[in-house]
Amino acid sequence: MKIKAINEPIKAEISNIASDKSISHRSAIFSLLSDKPSRVRNYLRAEDTLNTLKIVQNLGADVIDNGDEILIMPPNKITEPKVVLECGNSGTAMRIFMGLLAAQDGFFVLSGDEYLNKRPMARVAKPLIEVGAKIDGTSKGDKAPLCIRGAKLKYFSYQSPIASAQIKTALLLAALYSNGCEYSENELSRDHTERMLGGMGADIKIDNLNIKLNPMTKPLNPLNIDVPNDPSSAFFYAVAATIIPCSHIVLKNILLNKTRIEAYNVLAKMGAIVKFHKNSEKYEDIGDIEIAYSPLKAVEVSENISWLIDEAPALAIAFASASGTSKLINAKELRVKECDRVAVTVAGLKKCGIEAKELEDGFVITGGNPTSAIIDSHGDHRIAMSFAVLGLRCGMIVEKSEFIATSFPNFTQILRKIGVSVED
């Protein structure tokens, strides 16, 4: 992908942002918890979430895509597939399915692309194995392909050492099909799972950072959901508006869950004008986000990191455009994403002439005047989109940009709509 610098402010209202990836994954997977059809509108039709939908089919569900709505009719019982369940590039899908399948009767194999199969899975496998799951894989069970022999698991109490919605969801699903659990974390991670399970009628009690979940005694209620637009995907355009003088954008129909909009709050602390306009709620708060340019100043980010972990590479672009030196810490999780996002982000910024330094758990970036460069995205969609946004200031060539399609197929289409010259 080749991006040319722009010389005019961005003035736009953007409504066709990618649907929320986290909720799309869960909508497909959680449909298996019911015995009645679930209806999902505005489902994300990107490679990762379409793979999840395919896995749901391979587990016995019938899926009818009517364009505006996807109807998912669950099987009476999750069936043992005759094929490998391919998760593509999605760590979310692989980890959530690990929990679901660990408590099913059958044998299952989960695999992904070359990048996903390098990512650590023991953080989910280990606590499941401790309560009776049978899971194995390469690198002593830490990497996919993963083999799962389902079993009824014991009741368990688990204190997660890290705030991770993927671990939380996997363990809750395993407990739901087994003997229940108590789950706690040291910081609130994305809470879509708790909200959706509660809305479907699960016997779940939430007390601050502690969750008590009783096992299913009957199938849950089906979903009837409109998936809002993804705040993590929308954030790239928010950053674009904050680094191009005199810009003003409105992002429409965005998920406003507090665990998903922390990066926007960081932009506001840096000096950008950010306003939230809530207009509906069902399962989640939904509304519009308005962003206007104002010169950015440096900031230190050390709290609620799990709420902005996906936006960290794009935040780095804002840091590179701010006056002063910014710091992000307590974000060691960035090291085990689709790539080592700390190392790759810092290396890319250095190639663009920006002063940047790796920390064990984050980075330090001094704002400046970037220059055009050729950036290797390392197959990471968020790295690719982040440096594409920086290219609005100085021009950029981003390699392996095809991986953007895993989460945001119309990313470049929207860039062109707001006046950016993009060559695929």
Short mmCIF file of C-alpha atoms in Angstrom, two decimals:
data_model
loop_
_atom_site.label_atom_id
_atom_site.label_comp_id
_atom_site.label_asym_id
_atom_site.label_seq_id
_atom_site.Cartn_x
_atom_site.Cartn_y
_atom_site.Cartn_z
CA MET A 1 0.00 0.00 0.00
CA LYS A 2 1.29 3.44 -0.95
CA ILE A 3 -0.18 6.50 0.79
CA LYS A 4 0.42 10.08 -0.29
CA ALA A 5 0.53 12.94 2.20
CA ILE A 6 -2.52 15.21 2.22
CA ASN A 7 -2.49 19.01 2.31
CA GLU A 8 -6.12 19.69 3.21
CA PRO A 9 -8.03 19.21 6.48
CA ILE A 10 -10.18 16.10 6.86
CA LYS A 11 -13.85 17.02 7.12
CA ALA A 12 -16.05 13.93 7.20
CA GLU A 13 -18.88 12.00 8.77
CA ILE A 14 -18.00 8.31 8.61
CA SER A 15 -20.72 5.72 9.05
CA ASN A 16 -19.41 2.62 7.25
CA ILE A 17 -16.70 1.76 9.76
CA ALA A 18 -16.08 -1.94 10.33
CA SER A 19 -18.53 -3.58 12.71
CA ASP A 20 -17.20 -4.43 16.15
CA LYS A 21 -14.89 -7.41 15.92
CA SER A 22 -15.13 -8.54 19.55
CA ILE A 23 -18.93 -8.55 19.57
CA SER A 24 -19.12 -10.20 16.13
CA HIS A 25 -16.93 -13.10 17.29
CA ARG A 26 -19.02 -13.52 20.43
CA SER A 27 -22.33 -13.26 18.59
CA ALA A 28 -21.42 -16.20 16.40
CA ILE A 29 -19.91 -18.33 19.18
CA PHE A 30 -22.57 -17.56 21.80
CA SER A 31 -25.32 -18.57 19.39
CA LEU A 32 -24.25 -22.14 20.20
CA LEU A 33 -25.39 -21.63 23.80
CA SER A 34 -29.05 -21.53 22.78
CA ASP A 35 -31.47 -24.02 21.22
CA LYS A 36 -33.24 -21.35 19.18
CA PRO A 37 -32.05 -19.27 16.20
CA SER A 38 -29.98 -16.15 16.91
CA ARG A 39 -30.32 -13.09 14.69
CA VAL A 40 -27.26 -10.92 14.13
CA ARG A 41 -27.32 -7.71 12.10
CA ASN A 42 -24.26 -5.70 10.97
CA TYR A 43 -21.99 -8.70 11.55
CA LEU A 44 -18.38 -7.96 10.63
CA ARG A 45 -17.65 -9.57 7.29
CA ALA A 46 -13.88 -9.66 7.63
CA GLU A 47 -11.56 -12.65 7.32
CA ASP A 48 -11.24 -13.29 11.07
CA THR A 49 -14.94 -13.16 11.88
CA LEU A 50 -15.96 -15.08 8.75
CA ASN A 51 -13.58 -17.83 9.88
CA THR A 52 -15.39 -17.86 13.23
CA LEU A 53 -18.72 -18.19 11.45
CA LYS A 54 -17.31 -21.10 9.43
CA ILE A 55 -16.16 -22.84 12.61
CA VAL A 56 -19.64 -22.46 14.10
CA GLN A 57 -20.98 -24.19 10.98
CA ASN A 58 -18.39 -26.96 11.33
CA LEU A 59 -19.63 -27.50 14.89
CA GLY A 60 -23.12 -28.21 13.59
CA ALA A 61 -24.91 -24.87 13.24
CA ASP A 62 -26.84 -23.83 10.16
CA VAL A 63 -25.97 -20.30 9.03
CA ILE A 64 -28.17 -18.29 6.67
CA ASP A 65 -26.75 -14.97 5.52
CA ASN A 66 -29.49 -12.73 4.16
CA GLY A 67 -27.17 -9.78 3.66
CA ASP A 68 -28.75 -7.49 6.23
CA GLU A 69 -29.06 -10.24 8.82
CA ILE A 70 -27.32 -13.49 9.67
CA LEU A 71 -29.52 -16.24 11.11
CA ILE A 72 -27.65 -18.88 13.13
CA MET A 73 -29.57 -22.03 13.99
CA PRO A 74 -27.62 -23.98 16.64
CA PRO A 75 -27.36 -27.77 16.71
CA ASN A 76 -29.00 -29.78 19.48
CA LYS A 77 -25.48 -30.71 20.52
CA ILE A 78 -22.11 -29.42 19.36
CA THR A 79 -20.83 -31.99 16.89
CA GLU A 80 -17.32 -33.38 16.52
CA PRO A 81 -15.98 -31.93 13.24
CA LYS A 82 -14.19 -33.95 10.58
CA VAL A 83 -11.90 -31.02 9.71
CA VAL A 84 -9.36 -28.75 11.37
CA LEU A 85 -11.04 -25.62 12.72
CA GLU A 86 -9.19 -22.76 11.04
CA CYS A 87 -9.04 -19.49 13.02
CA GLY A 88 -6.97 -17.59 10.45
CA ASN A 89 -5.23 -14.65 12.15
CA SER A 90 -7.55 -14.38 15.16
CA GLY A 91 -6.21 -14.99 18.66
CA THR A 92 -9.63 -14.02 20.02
CA ALA A 93 -11.36 -16.83 18.13
CA MET A 94 -8.77 -19.45 19.02
CA ARG A 95 -8.74 -18.67 22.73
CA ILE A 96 -12.53 -18.43 23.07
CA PHE A 97 -13.07 -21.68 21.17
CA MET A 98 -10.47 -23.35 23.42
CA GLY A 99 -12.71 -22.68 26.41
CA LEU A 100 -15.93 -23.67 24.68
CA LEU A 101 -14.56 -26.91 23.24
CA ALA A 102 -12.66 -27.97 26.37
CA ALA A 103 -16.02 -28.80 27.96
CA GLN A 104 -17.62 -30.55 24.96
CA ASP A 105 -17.86 -34.24 24.17
CA GLY A 106 -15.52 -34.75 21.22
CA PHE A 107 -12.11 -34.20 19.67
CA PHE A 108 -11.22 -30.84 18.11
CA VAL A 109 -8.17 -29.34 16.39
CA LEU A 110 -7.69 -25.56 16.25
CA SER A 111 -5.15 -23.97 13.93
CA GLY A 112 -4.42 -20.64 12.26
CA ASP A 113 -2.12 -18.84 9.88
CA GLU A 114 1.66 -18.65 10.27
CA TYR A 115 1.39 -15.65 12.59
CA LEU A 116 -1.36 -16.97 14.87
CA ASN A 117 0.40 -20.30 15.28
CA LYS A 118 3.38 -18.46 16.80
CA ARG A 119 1.30 -16.79 19.51
CA PRO A 120 1.16 -18.13 23.11
CA MET A 121 -1.90 -20.14 24.11
CA ALA A 122 -0.77 -21.58 27.45
CA ARG A 123 -2.34 -18.63 29.28
CA VAL A 124 -5.72 -20.19 28.42
CA ALA A 125 -4.71 -23.84 28.19
CA LYS A 126 -2.95 -24.01 31.56
CA PRO A 127 -5.90 -23.00 33.81
CA LEU A 128 -8.22 -25.22 31.76
CA ILE A 129 -5.88 -28.21 32.09
CA GLU A 130 -5.68 -27.63 35.85
CA VAL A 131 -9.45 -28.22 36.14
CA GLY A 132 -9.56 -31.29 33.92
CA ALA A 133 -9.29 -30.18 30.29
CA LYS A 134 -7.22 -32.21 27.85
CA ILE A 135 -5.33 -29.82 25.60
CA ASP A 136 -2.03 -30.26 23.78
CA GLY A 137 -0.13 -28.48 21.04
CA THR A 138 3.27 -27.61 19.68
CA SER A 139 5.98 -25.97 21.85
CA LYS A 140 4.90 -28.14 24.81
CA GLY A 141 1.28 -27.15 24.38
CA ASP A 142 1.85 -23.39 24.14
CA LYS A 143 1.33 -22.97 20.39
CA ALA A 144 -1.20 -24.06 17.78
CA PRO A 145 -2.16 -26.36 16.17
CA LEU A 146 -3.97 -27.32 19.37
CA CYS A 147 -5.66 -30.66 20.03
CA ILE A 148 -8.59 -30.67 22.47
CA ARG A 149 -10.32 -33.73 23.88
CA GLY A 150 -13.43 -32.34 25.56
CA ALA A 151 -14.37 -33.29 29.11
CA LYS A 152 -16.66 -32.22 31.95
CA LEU A 153 -14.55 -29.88 34.06
CA LYS A 154 -14.46 -29.41 37.82
CA TYR A 155 -15.82 -26.33 39.57
CA PHE A 156 -12.97 -23.86 39.86
CA SER A 157 -11.97 -20.54 41.35
CA TYR A 158 -9.46 -18.61 39.24
CA GLN A 159 -7.62 -15.33 39.85
CA SER A 160 -6.26 -14.17 36.48
CA PRO A 161 -2.74 -12.73 36.66
CA ILE A 162 -3.51 -10.44 33.72
CA ALA A 163 -6.58 -8.52 32.61
CA SER A 164 -7.63 -10.44 29.51
CA ALA A 165 -11.11 -10.67 28.05
CA GLN A 166 -9.99 -13.68 26.01
CA ILE A 167 -8.93 -15.68 29.07
CA LYS A 168 -12.06 -14.60 30.94
CA THR A 169 -14.38 -15.60 28.09
CA ALA A 170 -12.69 -18.96 27.56
CA LEU A 171 -12.92 -19.93 31.23
CA LEU A 172 -16.51 -18.70 31.62
CA LEU A 173 -17.66 -20.73 28.62
CA ALA A 174 -15.89 -23.84 29.94
CA ALA A 175 -17.53 -23.36 33.35
CA LEU A 176 -20.95 -22.74 31.80
CA TYR A 177 -20.90 -26.21 30.21
CA SER A 178 -19.38 -27.87 33.31
CA ASN A 179 -19.79 -27.10 37.01
CA GLY A 180 -19.54 -23.32 37.19
CA CYS A 181 -16.76 -21.12 38.52
CA GLU A 182 -15.64 -18.02 40.33
CA TYR A 183 -13.42 -15.75 38.26
CA SER A 184 -11.59 -12.58 39.25
CA GLU A 185 -9.10 -10.22 37.63
CA ASN A 186 -6.91 -7.39 38.91
CA GLU A 187 -8.26 -4.86 36.43
CA LEU A 188 -11.51 -4.86 34.46
CA SER A 189 -10.93 -6.23 30.96
CA ARG A 190 -13.49 -5.89 28.16
CA ASP A 191 -16.80 -6.96 29.65
CA HIS A 192 -18.79 -7.88 26.52
CA THR A 193 -18.96 -11.52 27.57
CA GLU A 194 -20.53 -10.84 30.98
CA ARG A 195 -23.03 -8.41 29.46
CA MET A 196 -24.05 -10.77 26.67
CA LEU A 197 -24.29 -13.87 28.86
CA GLY A 198 -26.41 -11.94 31.34
CA GLY A 199 -28.65 -10.73 28.52
CA MET A 200 -29.05 -14.32 27.33
CA GLY A 201 -30.21 -15.46 30.76
CA ALA A 202 -27.10 -17.07 32.21
CA ASP A 203 -26.94 -17.34 36.01
CA ILE A 204 -24.08 -14.87 36.40
CA LYS A 205 -23.35 -12.48 39.26
CA ILE A 206 -20.83 -9.66 38.94
CA ASP A 207 -19.32 -7.94 41.98
CA ASN A 208 -16.74 -5.37 40.84
CA LEU A 209 -13.83 -7.52 39.53
CA ASN A 210 -15.33 -10.82 40.68
CA ILE A 211 -17.67 -13.04 38.69
CA LYS A 212 -19.65 -16.03 39.93
CA LEU A 213 -21.14 -18.19 37.20
CA ASN A 214 -23.37 -21.20 37.68
CA PRO A 215 -23.56 -23.93 35.02
CA MET A 216 -26.31 -24.00 32.41
CA THR A 217 -29.31 -26.07 33.42
CA LYS A 218 -31.04 -25.36 30.12
CA PRO A 219 -30.11 -23.61 26.85
CA LEU A 220 -29.78 -19.84 27.03
CA ASN A 221 -32.01 -17.38 25.21
CA PRO A 222 -31.02 -16.65 21.60
CA LEU A 223 -29.35 -13.40 20.59
CA ASN A 224 -31.17 -10.68 18.70
CA ILE A 225 -28.44 -8.12 18.22
CA ASP A 226 -27.32 -5.21 16.06
CA VAL A 227 -23.52 -5.15 16.18
CA PRO A 228 -22.31 -1.55 16.60
CA ASN A 229 -19.29 -0.18 14.76
CA ASP A 230 -15.88 -0.94 16.18
CA PRO A 231 -14.25 1.84 18.25
CA SER A 232 -10.82 0.25 17.73
CA SER A 233 -11.23 0.42 13.94
CA ALA A 234 -12.71 3.92 14.11
CA PHE A 235 -9.74 5.08 16.18
CA PHE A 236 -7.45 5.22 13.16
CA TYR A 237 -9.59 8.01 11.71
CA ALA A 238 -9.72 9.73 15.10
CA VAL A 239 -5.92 9.85 15.11
CA ALA A 240 -5.93 11.10 11.52
CA ALA A 241 -8.15 14.02 12.55
CA THR A 242 -5.83 14.90 15.44
CA ILE A 243 -2.62 15.01 13.36
CA ILE A 244 -3.94 16.94 10.33
CA PRO A 245 -4.56 20.62 11.22
CA CYS A 246 -8.14 21.99 11.11
CA SER A 247 -9.68 18.51 10.71
CA HIS A 248 -13.08 17.55 12.11
CA ILE A 249 -14.78 14.14 11.86
CA VAL A 250 -17.83 12.39 13.27
CA LEU A 251 -17.68 8.61 13.71
CA LYS A 252 -21.18 7.12 13.59
CA ASN A 253 -22.85 4.24 15.46
CA ILE A 254 -19.81 3.40 17.61
CA LEU A 255 -19.71 1.05 20.61
CA LEU A 256 -19.24 3.32 23.66
CA ASN A 257 -18.45 0.69 26.29
CA LYS A 258 -16.03 2.31 28.75
CA THR A 259 -13.55 -0.55 28.33
CA ARG A 260 -13.32 0.27 24.62
CA ILE A 261 -13.01 4.08 24.41
CA GLU A 262 -10.06 4.73 26.72
CA ALA A 263 -7.77 5.59 23.80
CA TYR A 264 -10.14 8.42 22.85
CA ASN A 265 -9.85 9.71 26.41
CA VAL A 266 -6.07 9.70 25.99
CA LEU A 267 -6.41 11.82 22.84
CA ALA A 268 -8.52 14.26 24.85
CA LYS A 269 -5.81 14.43 27.54
CA MET A 270 -3.33 15.24 24.76
CA GLY A 271 -5.43 18.22 23.76
CA ALA A 272 -7.71 16.92 21.01
CA ILE A 273 -11.38 17.87 21.12
CA VAL A 274 -13.33 14.65 21.73
CA LYS A 275 -17.08 14.41 22.38
CA PHE A 276 -19.27 11.34 22.93
CA HIS A 277 -22.94 11.40 21.92
CA LYS A 278 -24.82 8.33 23.23
CA ASN A 279 -28.04 7.60 21.32
CA SER A 280 -29.03 4.02 22.17
CA GLU A 281 -28.32 1.00 24.35
CA LYS A 282 -29.06 -2.70 24.10
CA TYR A 283 -26.49 -5.01 25.63
CA GLU A 284 -24.12 -2.02 25.17
CA ASP A 285 -24.05 1.81 24.96
CA ILE A 286 -23.89 3.00 21.35
CA GLY A 287 -23.50 6.46 19.81
CA ASP A 288 -21.33 8.87 17.84
CA ILE A 289 -17.83 10.19 18.55
CA GLU A 290 -16.87 13.68 17.39
CA ILE A 291 -13.18 14.59 17.07
CA ALA A 292 -11.66 17.96 16.14
CA TYR A 293 -8.04 18.94 15.69
CA SER A 294 -6.15 20.80 18.36
CA PRO A 295 -2.34 20.69 18.75
CA LEU A 296 -1.35 17.59 20.69
CA LYS A 297 0.90 17.61 23.75
CA ALA A 298 2.82 14.72 25.26
CA VAL A 299 1.22 12.41 27.80
CA GLU A 300 2.14 9.42 29.96
CA VAL A 301 -0.22 6.45 29.84
CA SER A 302 0.06 3.86 32.61
CA GLU A 303 -3.50 2.93 33.67
CA ASN A 304 -6.40 0.99 32.14
CA ILE A 305 -3.98 -0.47 29.62
CA SER A 306 -6.21 -3.45 28.83
CA TRP A 307 -8.84 -0.92 27.71
CA LEU A 308 -6.57 0.48 24.97
CA ILE A 309 -4.20 -2.36 24.13
CA ASP A 310 -5.47 -2.71 20.56
CA GLU A 311 -5.18 1.04 19.95
CA ALA A 312 -1.57 1.30 21.20
CA PRO A 313 0.08 1.32 17.73
CA ALA A 314 -2.27 4.09 16.57
CA LEU A 315 -1.67 5.99 19.82
CA ALA A 316 2.03 5.80 19.01
CA ILE A 317 1.26 7.75 15.81
CA ALA A 318 -0.43 10.45 17.92
CA PHE A 319 2.61 10.47 20.23
CA ALA A 320 4.87 10.95 17.21
CA SER A 321 2.81 14.01 16.23
CA ALA A 322 2.68 15.62 19.69
CA SER A 323 4.97 18.22 21.21
CA GLY A 324 7.21 16.65 23.83
CA THR A 325 7.95 13.07 24.88
CA SER A 326 5.15 10.59 25.54
CA LYS A 327 5.34 7.27 27.33
CA LEU A 328 3.20 4.11 27.39
CA ILE A 329 3.97 1.57 30.11
CA ASN A 330 2.41 -1.51 31.75
CA ALA A 331 1.66 -2.82 28.25
CA LYS A 332 3.77 -5.98 28.12
CA GLU A 333 0.82 -7.67 26.40
CA LEU A 334 1.83 -5.78 23.23
CA ARG A 335 4.77 -8.16 22.91
CA VAL A 336 2.50 -11.15 22.18
CA LYS A 337 -0.05 -9.72 19.76
CA GLU A 338 -0.09 -10.48 16.02
CA CYS A 339 3.55 -9.41 16.18
CA ASP A 340 5.75 -7.84 18.86
CA ARG A 341 3.97 -4.49 18.58
CA VAL A 342 6.46 -2.72 20.83
CA ALA A 343 9.47 -3.64 18.70
CA VAL A 344 7.73 -3.23 15.35
CA THR A 345 6.15 0.14 16.23
CA VAL A 346 9.41 1.59 17.53
CA ALA A 347 11.41 0.27 14.56
CA GLY A 348 8.88 1.76 12.13
CA LEU A 349 8.90 5.17 13.80
CA LYS A 350 12.70 5.24 13.77
CA LYS A 351 12.64 4.56 10.02
CA CYS A 352 10.39 7.62 9.72
CA GLY A 353 12.92 9.78 11.59
CA ILE A 354 11.00 9.86 14.88
CA GLU A 355 12.87 9.43 18.15
CA ALA A 356 11.48 6.29 19.79
CA LYS A 357 12.67 3.81 22.39
CA GLU A 358 11.53 0.36 23.44
CA LEU A 359 10.71 -0.37 27.05
CA GLU A 360 10.13 -3.87 28.37
CA ASP A 361 6.44 -3.05 28.78
CA GLY A 362 5.87 -0.20 26.33
CA PHE A 363 7.62 2.65 24.56
CA VAL A 364 8.81 6.25 24.78
CA ILE A 365 8.23 8.49 21.76
CA THR A 366 9.26 12.09 21.12
CA GLY A 367 7.11 13.98 18.66
CA GLY A 368 8.69 15.39 15.53
CA ASN A 369 8.45 15.73 11.76
CA PRO A 370 8.18 12.27 10.20
CA THR A 371 9.62 11.36 6.83
CA SER A 372 8.35 8.84 4.31
CA ALA A 373 9.57 5.26 4.70
CA ILE A 374 8.87 1.67 3.70
CA ILE A 375 7.29 -0.11 6.68
CA ASP A 376 7.06 -3.88 7.14
CA SER A 377 3.77 -4.53 8.97
CA HIS A 378 4.89 -8.07 9.89
CA GLY A 379 1.42 -9.29 8.92
CA ASP A 380 -0.21 -7.18 11.66
CA HIS A 381 -3.35 -5.34 10.54
CA ARG A 382 -3.12 -2.66 13.25
CA ILE A 383 0.53 -1.88 12.50
CA ALA A 384 -0.35 -1.55 8.81
CA MET A 385 -3.27 0.82 9.46
CA SER A 386 -1.32 2.88 12.00
CA PHE A 387 1.53 3.64 9.62
CA ALA A 388 -0.94 4.29 6.82
CA VAL A 389 -2.37 7.04 9.05
CA LEU A 390 1.11 8.47 9.69
CA GLY A 391 1.48 8.51 5.91
CA LEU A 392 -1.16 11.24 5.77
CA ARG A 393 1.53 13.58 7.11
CA CYS A 394 4.55 12.45 5.10
CA GLY A 395 3.63 9.69 2.64
CA MET A 396 4.27 6.00 3.34
CA ILE A 397 4.67 2.57 1.79
CA VAL A 398 3.26 -0.22 3.96
CA GLU A 399 4.19 -3.79 3.15
CA LYS A 400 1.88 -6.77 3.84
CA SER A 401 -1.08 -4.40 3.92
CA GLU A 402 -3.35 -7.22 2.72
CA PHE A 403 -3.65 -8.29 6.37
CA ILE A 404 -5.86 -5.26 6.99
CA ALA A 405 -8.67 -7.40 5.54
CA THR A 406 -8.59 -9.60 8.66
CA SER A 407 -10.46 -6.89 10.58
CA PHE A 408 -11.29 -3.90 8.36
CA PRO A 409 -11.86 -4.76 4.67
CA ASN A 410 -12.99 -1.24 3.65
CA PHE A 411 -10.24 0.69 5.46
CA THR A 412 -8.65 2.02 2.27
CA GLN A 413 -12.05 2.71 0.73
CA ILE A 414 -12.82 5.10 3.58
CA LEU A 415 -9.38 6.70 3.28
CA ARG A 416 -10.12 7.48 -0.36
CA LYS A 417 -13.55 8.81 0.55
CA ILE A 418 -12.01 11.38 2.90
CA GLY A 419 -9.55 12.53 0.28
CA VAL A 420 -6.47 10.34 0.68
CA SER A 421 -4.57 9.02 -2.35
CA VAL A 422 -4.00 5.30 -1.80
CA GLU A 423 -2.43 2.77 -4.18
CA ASP A 424 -2.91 -0.90 -3.29
#
